């Protein structure tokens, strides 16, 4: 009886209902501070009434600083961390504190999953949501391990996440279910 209970526990560990993983990048917070500084400069310029060169340069400076500040803030805070969830039906990637951008890939569209031990922003052209014709699409928040999905349409999707090897195992186990895709209960 003990062996049977152990076998059931091993099967449950092999197919968790939901696998979750995260990856974060603290360096992005420095860039977010730079964006906040640009935003603060734009607000300070708007409040400051003495501008010797006239109103047009003042408006251009205010708008420029606020726009740059907001772009840097959103661009960096959106990719401070990534959360990956694999359930019975799909892999979902959510970025940043508000979960945008978000990508949801049904496991029925996945034909393979591979572990990538060394994904770097340099190979993808930086941090963030990236696309390269020869490599596919990726969400890169830091250097390190990641999951590479081969999709049925020939494209690839890469995401950096801690404990990527276990995510690959879970996805591969789900892909081995009868019919090559996951089953859903209604």
Short mmCIF file of N, CA and C in Angstrom, two decimals:
data_model
loop_
_atom_site.label_atom_id
_atom_site.label_comp_id
_atom_site.label_asym_id
_atom_site.label_seq_id
_atom_site.Cartn_x
_atom_site.Cartn_y
_atom_site.Cartn_z
N UNK A 1 0.82 -1.19 0.00
CA UNK A 1 0.00 0.00 0.00
C UNK A 1 0.86 1.25 0.00
N UNK A 2 1.99 1.20 0.68
CA UNK A 2 2.89 2.34 0.71
C UNK A 2 3.46 2.62 -0.67
N UNK A 3 3.81 1.57 -1.41
CA UNK A 3 4.35 1.76 -2.76
C UNK A 3 3.31 2.39 -3.67
N UNK A 4 2.05 1.99 -3.56
CA UNK A 4 1.00 2.55 -4.40
C UNK A 4 0.79 4.03 -4.08
N UNK A 5 0.76 4.38 -2.81
CA UNK A 5 0.59 5.80 -2.43
C UNK A 5 1.77 6.62 -2.93
N UNK A 6 2.97 6.07 -2.85
CA UNK A 6 4.15 6.77 -3.34
C UNK A 6 4.07 6.96 -4.85
N UNK A 7 3.58 5.96 -5.58
CA UNK A 7 3.42 6.06 -7.02
C UNK A 7 2.42 7.13 -7.41
N UNK A 8 1.32 7.24 -6.66
CA UNK A 8 0.34 8.30 -6.93
C UNK A 8 0.95 9.68 -6.68
N UNK A 9 1.74 9.80 -5.60
CA UNK A 9 2.37 11.08 -5.29
C UNK A 9 3.36 11.46 -6.38
N UNK A 10 4.12 10.50 -6.88
CA UNK A 10 5.08 10.77 -7.95
C UNK A 10 4.37 11.20 -9.23
N UNK A 11 3.23 10.57 -9.53
CA UNK A 11 2.46 10.98 -10.71
C UNK A 11 1.91 12.39 -10.54
N UNK A 12 1.47 12.73 -9.34
CA UNK A 12 0.96 14.08 -9.10
C UNK A 12 2.08 15.10 -9.22
N UNK A 13 3.31 14.75 -8.75
CA UNK A 13 4.43 15.66 -8.87
C UNK A 13 4.85 15.83 -10.32
N UNK A 14 4.67 14.78 -11.11
CA UNK A 14 5.07 14.82 -12.51
C UNK A 14 4.17 15.75 -13.32
N UNK A 15 2.91 15.82 -12.99
CA UNK A 15 1.95 16.65 -13.71
C UNK A 15 1.25 17.62 -12.75
N UNK A 16 1.93 18.67 -12.30
CA UNK A 16 1.24 19.62 -11.44
C UNK A 16 0.13 20.32 -12.23
N UNK A 17 -0.91 20.70 -11.55
CA UNK A 17 -2.02 21.38 -12.23
C UNK A 17 -1.54 22.68 -12.88
N UNK A 18 -0.75 23.45 -12.13
CA UNK A 18 -0.24 24.73 -12.64
C UNK A 18 1.22 24.86 -12.24
N UNK A 19 2.09 25.09 -13.22
CA UNK A 19 3.49 25.39 -12.95
C UNK A 19 3.67 26.89 -13.08
N UNK A 20 4.32 27.50 -12.13
CA UNK A 20 4.59 28.94 -12.21
C UNK A 20 6.07 29.20 -12.01
N UNK A 21 6.55 30.23 -12.67
CA UNK A 21 7.94 30.63 -12.53
C UNK A 21 8.06 32.12 -12.77
N UNK A 22 9.15 32.69 -12.28
CA UNK A 22 9.39 34.12 -12.41
C UNK A 22 10.85 34.36 -12.74
N UNK A 23 11.11 35.52 -13.27
CA UNK A 23 12.48 36.01 -13.44
C UNK A 23 12.41 37.52 -13.26
N UNK A 24 13.45 38.08 -12.68
CA UNK A 24 13.46 39.53 -12.48
C UNK A 24 14.83 40.10 -12.79
N UNK A 25 14.86 41.42 -12.95
CA UNK A 25 16.09 42.13 -13.28
C UNK A 25 16.12 43.42 -12.48
N UNK A 26 16.99 43.48 -11.50
CA UNK A 26 17.08 44.67 -10.64
C UNK A 26 17.71 45.85 -11.35
N UNK A 27 18.50 45.60 -12.39
CA UNK A 27 19.14 46.68 -13.13
C UNK A 27 18.08 47.59 -13.77
N UNK A 28 16.95 47.01 -14.14
CA UNK A 28 15.88 47.80 -14.75
C UNK A 28 15.40 48.91 -13.82
N UNK A 29 15.51 48.71 -12.51
CA UNK A 29 15.09 49.75 -11.57
C UNK A 29 15.94 51.00 -11.73
N UNK A 30 17.22 50.86 -12.09
CA UNK A 30 18.08 52.03 -12.33
C UNK A 30 17.57 52.83 -13.52
N UNK A 31 17.19 52.12 -14.57
CA UNK A 31 16.63 52.80 -15.74
C UNK A 31 15.30 53.46 -15.40
N UNK A 32 14.51 52.82 -14.57
CA UNK A 32 13.23 53.42 -14.14
C UNK A 32 13.50 54.71 -13.37
N UNK A 33 14.55 54.74 -12.57
CA UNK A 33 14.91 55.97 -11.85
C UNK A 33 15.29 57.09 -12.82
N UNK A 34 15.99 56.74 -13.90
CA UNK A 34 16.33 57.73 -14.92
C UNK A 34 15.06 58.27 -15.57
N UNK A 35 14.10 57.40 -15.84
CA UNK A 35 12.81 57.85 -16.39
C UNK A 35 12.07 58.76 -15.43
N UNK A 36 12.10 58.43 -14.15
CA UNK A 36 11.45 59.27 -13.14
C UNK A 36 12.14 60.62 -13.06
N UNK A 37 13.46 60.65 -13.21
CA UNK A 37 14.20 61.91 -13.19
C UNK A 37 13.82 62.79 -14.38
N UNK A 38 13.68 62.21 -15.56
CA UNK A 38 13.24 62.99 -16.74
C UNK A 38 11.83 63.53 -16.54
N UNK A 39 10.97 62.70 -15.98
CA UNK A 39 9.61 63.13 -15.71
C UNK A 39 9.60 64.28 -14.70
N UNK A 40 10.39 64.16 -13.64
CA UNK A 40 10.48 65.22 -12.63
C UNK A 40 11.04 66.51 -13.24
N UNK A 41 12.02 66.39 -14.12
CA UNK A 41 12.57 67.58 -14.78
C UNK A 41 11.51 68.26 -15.63
N UNK A 42 10.72 67.49 -16.35
CA UNK A 42 9.64 68.07 -17.16
C UNK A 42 8.62 68.80 -16.30
N UNK A 43 8.28 68.21 -15.16
CA UNK A 43 7.32 68.85 -14.25
C UNK A 43 7.93 70.11 -13.65
N UNK A 44 9.21 70.03 -13.28
CA UNK A 44 9.90 71.21 -12.72
C UNK A 44 9.94 72.34 -13.74
N UNK A 45 10.23 72.01 -15.00
CA UNK A 45 10.25 73.04 -16.05
C UNK A 45 8.86 73.65 -16.24
N UNK A 46 7.83 72.85 -16.11
CA UNK A 46 6.47 73.36 -16.28
C UNK A 46 6.10 74.32 -15.15
N UNK A 47 6.59 74.05 -13.96
CA UNK A 47 6.28 74.89 -12.81
C UNK A 47 7.13 76.16 -12.80
N UNK A 48 8.36 76.05 -13.26
CA UNK A 48 9.28 77.19 -13.30
C UNK A 48 8.77 78.22 -14.31
N UNK A 49 8.57 79.44 -13.89
CA UNK A 49 8.00 80.47 -14.77
C UNK A 49 9.05 81.28 -15.51
N UNK A 50 10.27 81.32 -15.06
CA UNK A 50 11.30 82.10 -15.72
C UNK A 50 12.01 81.25 -16.78
N UNK A 51 11.84 81.62 -18.03
CA UNK A 51 12.51 80.94 -19.12
C UNK A 51 12.97 82.02 -20.09
N UNK A 52 14.27 82.28 -20.18
CA UNK A 52 14.74 83.44 -20.94
C UNK A 52 14.58 83.34 -22.45
N UNK A 53 14.44 82.17 -23.02
CA UNK A 53 14.43 82.01 -24.48
C UNK A 53 13.04 82.11 -25.10
N UNK A 54 11.99 82.22 -24.32
CA UNK A 54 10.65 82.30 -24.88
C UNK A 54 9.81 81.07 -24.53
N UNK A 55 8.56 81.09 -24.97
CA UNK A 55 7.60 80.05 -24.60
C UNK A 55 7.77 78.76 -25.41
N UNK A 56 8.12 78.87 -26.70
CA UNK A 56 8.22 77.67 -27.54
C UNK A 56 9.31 76.71 -27.05
N UNK A 57 10.53 77.18 -26.76
CA UNK A 57 11.52 76.22 -26.22
C UNK A 57 11.09 75.62 -24.88
N UNK A 58 10.38 76.40 -24.09
CA UNK A 58 9.89 75.89 -22.80
C UNK A 58 8.90 74.75 -23.02
N UNK A 59 7.93 74.93 -23.90
CA UNK A 59 6.93 73.90 -24.18
C UNK A 59 7.60 72.66 -24.76
N UNK A 60 8.53 72.85 -25.67
CA UNK A 60 9.23 71.71 -26.27
C UNK A 60 10.03 70.94 -25.20
N UNK A 61 10.66 71.65 -24.31
CA UNK A 61 11.42 70.99 -23.24
C UNK A 61 10.52 70.23 -22.29
N UNK A 62 9.40 70.84 -21.93
CA UNK A 62 8.46 70.18 -21.01
C UNK A 62 7.90 68.92 -21.64
N UNK A 63 7.39 69.04 -22.86
CA UNK A 63 6.81 67.89 -23.54
C UNK A 63 7.85 66.80 -23.75
N UNK A 64 9.05 67.18 -24.16
CA UNK A 64 10.12 66.21 -24.39
C UNK A 64 10.51 65.47 -23.13
N UNK A 65 10.70 66.20 -22.04
CA UNK A 65 11.09 65.54 -20.79
C UNK A 65 9.99 64.62 -20.26
N UNK A 66 8.76 65.07 -20.32
CA UNK A 66 7.67 64.23 -19.83
C UNK A 66 7.49 63.00 -20.72
N UNK A 67 7.58 63.16 -22.03
CA UNK A 67 7.43 62.02 -22.94
C UNK A 67 8.55 61.01 -22.74
N UNK A 68 9.78 61.49 -22.67
CA UNK A 68 10.92 60.58 -22.46
C UNK A 68 10.79 59.88 -21.11
N UNK A 69 10.41 60.64 -20.09
CA UNK A 69 10.26 60.05 -18.76
C UNK A 69 9.21 58.96 -18.73
N UNK A 70 8.06 59.21 -19.35
CA UNK A 70 6.99 58.20 -19.37
C UNK A 70 7.39 56.98 -20.18
N UNK A 71 8.05 57.19 -21.33
CA UNK A 71 8.49 56.06 -22.15
C UNK A 71 9.51 55.20 -21.42
N UNK A 72 10.47 55.84 -20.78
CA UNK A 72 11.48 55.08 -20.05
C UNK A 72 10.84 54.36 -18.87
N UNK A 73 9.98 55.05 -18.14
CA UNK A 73 9.32 54.42 -17.00
C UNK A 73 8.50 53.21 -17.41
N UNK A 74 7.65 53.37 -18.41
CA UNK A 74 6.82 52.24 -18.84
C UNK A 74 7.68 51.13 -19.42
N UNK A 75 8.64 51.50 -20.27
CA UNK A 75 9.48 50.50 -20.92
C UNK A 75 10.31 49.69 -19.95
N UNK A 76 10.74 50.32 -18.87
CA UNK A 76 11.55 49.57 -17.91
C UNK A 76 10.70 48.84 -16.89
N UNK A 77 9.67 49.48 -16.38
CA UNK A 77 8.83 48.83 -15.38
C UNK A 77 8.06 47.65 -15.96
N UNK A 78 7.78 47.70 -17.25
CA UNK A 78 7.07 46.58 -17.89
C UNK A 78 7.95 45.34 -17.95
N UNK A 79 9.27 45.52 -17.87
CA UNK A 79 10.16 44.37 -17.99
C UNK A 79 11.09 44.21 -16.79
N UNK A 80 10.65 44.66 -15.63
CA UNK A 80 11.40 44.43 -14.40
C UNK A 80 11.33 42.95 -14.03
N UNK A 81 10.19 42.35 -14.27
CA UNK A 81 10.06 40.91 -14.02
C UNK A 81 9.05 40.31 -15.00
N UNK A 82 9.11 38.99 -15.08
CA UNK A 82 8.19 38.24 -15.93
C UNK A 82 7.65 37.08 -15.10
N UNK A 83 6.38 36.79 -15.29
CA UNK A 83 5.75 35.66 -14.62
C UNK A 83 5.26 34.69 -15.70
N UNK A 84 5.61 33.43 -15.56
CA UNK A 84 5.23 32.40 -16.52
C UNK A 84 4.35 31.39 -15.80
N UNK A 85 3.25 31.03 -16.45
CA UNK A 85 2.33 30.04 -15.90
C UNK A 85 2.03 29.01 -16.97
N UNK A 86 2.18 27.75 -16.60
CA UNK A 86 1.83 26.64 -17.50
C UNK A 86 0.72 25.86 -16.82
N UNK A 87 -0.45 25.84 -17.45
CA UNK A 87 -1.54 25.03 -16.92
C UNK A 87 -1.83 23.91 -17.92
N UNK A 88 -2.96 23.28 -17.80
CA UNK A 88 -3.28 22.15 -18.68
C UNK A 88 -3.48 22.56 -20.13
N UNK A 89 -3.85 23.82 -20.37
CA UNK A 89 -4.20 24.25 -21.72
C UNK A 89 -3.20 25.17 -22.39
N UNK A 90 -2.46 25.97 -21.63
CA UNK A 90 -1.63 26.97 -22.27
C UNK A 90 -0.44 27.39 -21.41
N UNK A 91 0.46 28.11 -22.05
CA UNK A 91 1.55 28.80 -21.39
C UNK A 91 1.22 30.28 -21.46
N UNK A 92 1.28 30.95 -20.33
CA UNK A 92 0.98 32.37 -20.30
C UNK A 92 2.16 33.13 -19.72
N UNK A 93 2.55 34.20 -20.41
CA UNK A 93 3.66 35.05 -19.98
C UNK A 93 3.09 36.43 -19.69
N UNK A 94 3.34 36.94 -18.49
CA UNK A 94 2.90 38.28 -18.10
C UNK A 94 4.11 39.08 -17.65
N UNK A 95 4.22 40.28 -18.14
CA UNK A 95 5.37 41.13 -17.85
C UNK A 95 5.00 42.27 -16.92
N UNK A 96 5.94 42.64 -16.07
CA UNK A 96 5.79 43.81 -15.22
C UNK A 96 4.74 43.67 -14.15
N UNK A 97 4.47 44.79 -13.50
CA UNK A 97 3.55 44.81 -12.37
C UNK A 97 2.08 44.77 -12.78
N UNK A 98 1.78 45.25 -13.98
CA UNK A 98 0.38 45.22 -14.41
C UNK A 98 0.10 44.09 -15.40
N UNK A 99 1.11 43.29 -15.69
CA UNK A 99 0.90 42.12 -16.55
C UNK A 99 0.86 42.41 -18.03
N UNK A 100 1.37 43.55 -18.44
CA UNK A 100 1.39 43.90 -19.86
C UNK A 100 2.82 44.16 -20.29
N UNK A 101 3.23 43.72 -21.43
CA UNK A 101 2.50 42.90 -22.38
C UNK A 101 2.30 41.48 -21.86
N UNK A 102 1.34 40.81 -22.45
CA UNK A 102 1.00 39.45 -22.06
C UNK A 102 0.91 38.59 -23.32
N UNK A 103 1.38 37.37 -23.22
CA UNK A 103 1.30 36.43 -24.34
C UNK A 103 0.76 35.12 -23.82
N UNK A 104 -0.23 34.60 -24.51
CA UNK A 104 -0.85 33.33 -24.14
C UNK A 104 -0.73 32.38 -25.33
N UNK A 105 -0.06 31.24 -25.12
CA UNK A 105 0.18 30.28 -26.19
C UNK A 105 -0.50 28.97 -25.82
N UNK A 106 -1.54 28.57 -26.55
CA UNK A 106 -2.18 27.28 -26.28
C UNK A 106 -1.18 26.14 -26.50
N UNK A 107 -1.17 25.17 -25.61
CA UNK A 107 -0.26 24.04 -25.76
C UNK A 107 -0.58 23.21 -27.00
N UNK A 108 -1.79 23.34 -27.52
CA UNK A 108 -2.13 22.64 -28.75
C UNK A 108 -1.36 23.21 -29.95
N UNK A 109 -0.80 24.42 -29.82
CA UNK A 109 0.01 25.02 -30.89
C UNK A 109 1.50 24.74 -30.72
N UNK A 110 1.88 24.09 -29.63
CA UNK A 110 3.29 23.83 -29.32
C UNK A 110 3.66 22.43 -29.82
N UNK A 111 4.74 22.34 -30.59
CA UNK A 111 5.21 21.05 -31.07
C UNK A 111 6.47 20.59 -30.35
N UNK A 112 7.12 21.48 -29.60
CA UNK A 112 8.32 21.11 -28.87
C UNK A 112 8.71 22.17 -27.87
N UNK A 113 9.44 21.75 -26.84
CA UNK A 113 9.93 22.67 -25.82
C UNK A 113 11.37 22.28 -25.50
N UNK A 114 12.24 23.29 -25.46
CA UNK A 114 13.64 23.05 -25.18
C UNK A 114 14.14 23.97 -24.08
N UNK A 115 15.12 23.49 -23.33
CA UNK A 115 15.77 24.26 -22.28
C UNK A 115 16.96 25.00 -22.90
N UNK A 116 17.03 26.30 -22.67
CA UNK A 116 18.16 27.11 -23.13
C UNK A 116 18.94 27.56 -21.90
N UNK A 117 20.15 27.04 -21.69
CA UNK A 117 20.89 27.36 -20.47
C UNK A 117 21.44 28.78 -20.42
N UNK A 118 21.63 29.43 -21.57
CA UNK A 118 22.25 30.76 -21.58
C UNK A 118 21.59 31.67 -22.60
N UNK A 119 20.50 32.31 -22.22
CA UNK A 119 19.85 33.31 -23.05
C UNK A 119 20.37 34.67 -22.60
N UNK A 120 20.81 35.49 -23.55
CA UNK A 120 21.33 36.80 -23.17
C UNK A 120 20.62 37.91 -23.94
N UNK A 121 20.47 39.07 -23.31
CA UNK A 121 19.88 40.21 -24.02
C UNK A 121 20.69 40.60 -25.25
N UNK A 122 21.99 40.37 -25.23
CA UNK A 122 22.85 40.71 -26.36
C UNK A 122 22.44 39.94 -27.62
N UNK A 123 22.03 38.68 -27.48
CA UNK A 123 21.63 37.88 -28.63
C UNK A 123 20.28 38.34 -29.21
N UNK A 124 19.51 39.05 -28.41
CA UNK A 124 18.17 39.47 -28.84
C UNK A 124 18.09 40.97 -29.10
N UNK A 125 19.15 41.71 -28.86
CA UNK A 125 19.13 43.16 -29.09
C UNK A 125 18.64 43.95 -27.89
N UNK A 126 18.69 43.37 -26.71
CA UNK A 126 18.31 44.09 -25.49
C UNK A 126 17.23 43.38 -24.71
N UNK A 127 16.81 44.07 -23.65
CA UNK A 127 15.75 43.55 -22.80
C UNK A 127 14.39 43.88 -23.40
N UNK A 128 13.40 43.13 -23.00
CA UNK A 128 12.04 43.44 -23.40
C UNK A 128 11.42 42.38 -24.28
N UNK A 129 10.37 42.77 -24.98
CA UNK A 129 9.66 41.90 -25.91
C UNK A 129 10.36 42.06 -27.25
N UNK A 130 11.00 41.02 -27.74
CA UNK A 130 11.86 41.11 -28.91
C UNK A 130 11.42 40.18 -30.03
N UNK A 131 11.76 40.58 -31.25
CA UNK A 131 11.52 39.75 -32.43
C UNK A 131 12.76 39.82 -33.32
N UNK A 132 13.24 38.67 -33.72
CA UNK A 132 14.35 38.57 -34.67
C UNK A 132 13.95 37.54 -35.71
N UNK A 133 14.07 37.86 -36.99
CA UNK A 133 13.60 36.95 -38.03
C UNK A 133 14.19 35.54 -37.94
N UNK A 134 15.46 35.45 -37.61
CA UNK A 134 16.11 34.14 -37.58
C UNK A 134 15.90 33.40 -36.26
N UNK A 135 15.39 34.08 -35.22
CA UNK A 135 15.25 33.46 -33.90
C UNK A 135 13.82 33.38 -33.41
N UNK A 136 12.93 34.19 -33.92
CA UNK A 136 11.55 34.20 -33.46
C UNK A 136 11.27 35.35 -32.51
N UNK A 137 10.38 35.11 -31.56
CA UNK A 137 9.95 36.12 -30.59
C UNK A 137 10.44 35.72 -29.21
N UNK A 138 10.70 36.74 -28.37
CA UNK A 138 11.20 36.43 -27.03
C UNK A 138 10.78 37.50 -26.04
N UNK A 139 10.69 37.09 -24.78
CA UNK A 139 10.56 38.01 -23.66
C UNK A 139 11.82 37.82 -22.83
N UNK A 140 12.67 38.84 -22.84
CA UNK A 140 13.97 38.77 -22.19
C UNK A 140 14.01 39.81 -21.07
N UNK A 141 14.08 39.35 -19.83
CA UNK A 141 14.18 40.29 -18.71
C UNK A 141 15.54 40.21 -18.02
N UNK A 142 16.30 39.17 -18.31
CA UNK A 142 17.62 39.04 -17.71
C UNK A 142 18.41 37.98 -18.47
N UNK A 143 19.69 37.90 -18.17
CA UNK A 143 20.56 36.88 -18.74
C UNK A 143 20.39 35.61 -17.92
N UNK A 144 20.38 34.46 -18.58
CA UNK A 144 20.28 33.21 -17.85
C UNK A 144 19.45 32.18 -18.60
N UNK A 145 18.92 31.23 -17.83
CA UNK A 145 18.19 30.12 -18.42
C UNK A 145 16.82 30.55 -18.94
N UNK A 146 16.33 29.78 -19.92
CA UNK A 146 15.04 30.10 -20.50
C UNK A 146 14.39 28.90 -21.15
N UNK A 147 13.16 29.11 -21.57
CA UNK A 147 12.36 28.09 -22.26
C UNK A 147 12.23 28.53 -23.71
N UNK A 148 12.45 27.60 -24.64
CA UNK A 148 12.27 27.86 -26.07
C UNK A 148 11.18 26.93 -26.56
N UNK A 149 10.06 27.52 -27.01
CA UNK A 149 8.95 26.74 -27.55
C UNK A 149 9.02 26.74 -29.07
N UNK A 150 8.83 25.58 -29.67
CA UNK A 150 8.68 25.47 -31.12
C UNK A 150 7.19 25.37 -31.38
N UNK A 151 6.69 26.31 -32.17
CA UNK A 151 5.25 26.37 -32.44
C UNK A 151 4.91 25.67 -33.75
N UNK A 152 3.68 25.26 -33.89
CA UNK A 152 3.23 24.53 -35.05
C UNK A 152 3.35 25.28 -36.35
N UNK A 153 3.37 26.61 -36.31
CA UNK A 153 3.49 27.41 -37.52
C UNK A 153 4.94 27.65 -37.93
N UNK A 154 5.89 27.00 -37.24
CA UNK A 154 7.30 27.14 -37.58
C UNK A 154 8.03 28.22 -36.80
N UNK A 155 7.32 29.01 -36.04
CA UNK A 155 7.94 30.06 -35.25
C UNK A 155 8.45 29.52 -33.92
N UNK A 156 9.31 30.31 -33.28
CA UNK A 156 9.82 29.96 -31.95
C UNK A 156 9.49 31.09 -30.99
N UNK A 157 9.29 30.74 -29.72
CA UNK A 157 9.05 31.71 -28.67
C UNK A 157 9.96 31.37 -27.50
N UNK A 158 10.73 32.36 -27.04
CA UNK A 158 11.69 32.17 -25.96
C UNK A 158 11.31 33.09 -24.81
N UNK A 159 11.44 32.59 -23.59
CA UNK A 159 11.21 33.43 -22.41
C UNK A 159 12.24 33.05 -21.35
N UNK A 160 12.84 34.08 -20.73
CA UNK A 160 13.77 33.82 -19.63
C UNK A 160 12.96 33.65 -18.35
N UNK A 161 13.23 32.57 -17.63
CA UNK A 161 12.50 32.29 -16.40
C UNK A 161 13.36 31.40 -15.52
N UNK A 162 13.28 31.60 -14.22
CA UNK A 162 14.00 30.75 -13.29
C UNK A 162 13.41 29.34 -13.33
N UNK A 163 14.25 28.35 -13.13
CA UNK A 163 13.84 26.95 -13.11
C UNK A 163 13.19 26.54 -14.44
N UNK A 164 13.79 27.01 -15.52
CA UNK A 164 13.25 26.75 -16.86
C UNK A 164 13.25 25.27 -17.20
N UNK A 165 14.20 24.53 -16.65
CA UNK A 165 14.28 23.10 -16.95
C UNK A 165 13.02 22.36 -16.48
N UNK A 166 12.50 22.74 -15.31
CA UNK A 166 11.27 22.08 -14.84
C UNK A 166 10.07 22.51 -15.69
N UNK A 167 10.07 23.74 -16.16
CA UNK A 167 8.98 24.18 -17.05
C UNK A 167 8.99 23.37 -18.33
N UNK A 168 10.17 23.13 -18.87
CA UNK A 168 10.28 22.33 -20.10
C UNK A 168 9.78 20.91 -19.85
N UNK A 169 10.13 20.34 -18.70
CA UNK A 169 9.65 18.99 -18.37
C UNK A 169 8.13 18.96 -18.30
N UNK A 170 7.54 19.95 -17.65
CA UNK A 170 6.07 19.99 -17.52
C UNK A 170 5.42 20.12 -18.90
N UNK A 171 5.95 21.01 -19.73
CA UNK A 171 5.37 21.20 -21.07
C UNK A 171 5.51 19.93 -21.90
N UNK A 172 6.68 19.31 -21.86
CA UNK A 172 6.87 18.07 -22.62
C UNK A 172 5.93 16.97 -22.13
N UNK A 173 5.72 16.87 -20.82
CA UNK A 173 4.79 15.88 -20.30
C UNK A 173 3.37 16.15 -20.78
N UNK A 174 3.00 17.40 -20.83
CA UNK A 174 1.65 17.75 -21.32
C UNK A 174 1.51 17.46 -22.80
N UNK A 175 2.58 17.62 -23.55
CA UNK A 175 2.52 17.36 -24.99
C UNK A 175 2.43 15.87 -25.29
N UNK A 176 2.81 15.01 -24.34
CA UNK A 176 2.76 13.56 -24.55
C UNK A 176 1.40 12.97 -24.26
N UNK A 177 0.44 13.78 -23.85
CA UNK A 177 -0.89 13.26 -23.60
C UNK A 177 -1.49 12.76 -24.90
N UNK A 178 -2.48 11.87 -24.86
CA UNK A 178 -3.06 11.29 -26.08
C UNK A 178 -3.49 12.38 -27.07
N UNK A 179 -3.20 12.17 -28.33
CA UNK A 179 -3.57 13.10 -29.37
C UNK A 179 -2.57 14.21 -29.56
N UNK A 180 -1.47 14.24 -28.77
CA UNK A 180 -0.44 15.24 -28.95
C UNK A 180 -0.79 16.59 -28.38
N UNK A 181 -1.96 16.72 -27.74
CA UNK A 181 -2.33 17.99 -27.13
C UNK A 181 -2.97 17.71 -25.80
N UNK A 182 -3.23 18.77 -25.08
CA UNK A 182 -3.83 18.60 -23.77
C UNK A 182 -5.32 18.35 -23.89
N UNK A 183 -5.86 17.76 -22.87
CA UNK A 183 -7.30 17.55 -22.85
C UNK A 183 -7.91 18.55 -21.88
N UNK A 184 -9.08 19.00 -22.18
CA UNK A 184 -9.74 19.94 -21.28
C UNK A 184 -11.04 19.33 -20.79
N UNK A 185 -11.38 19.69 -19.58
CA UNK A 185 -12.62 19.20 -19.03
C UNK A 185 -13.64 20.33 -19.03
N UNK A 186 -14.85 20.02 -19.39
CA UNK A 186 -15.87 21.07 -19.45
C UNK A 186 -16.82 20.95 -18.31
#
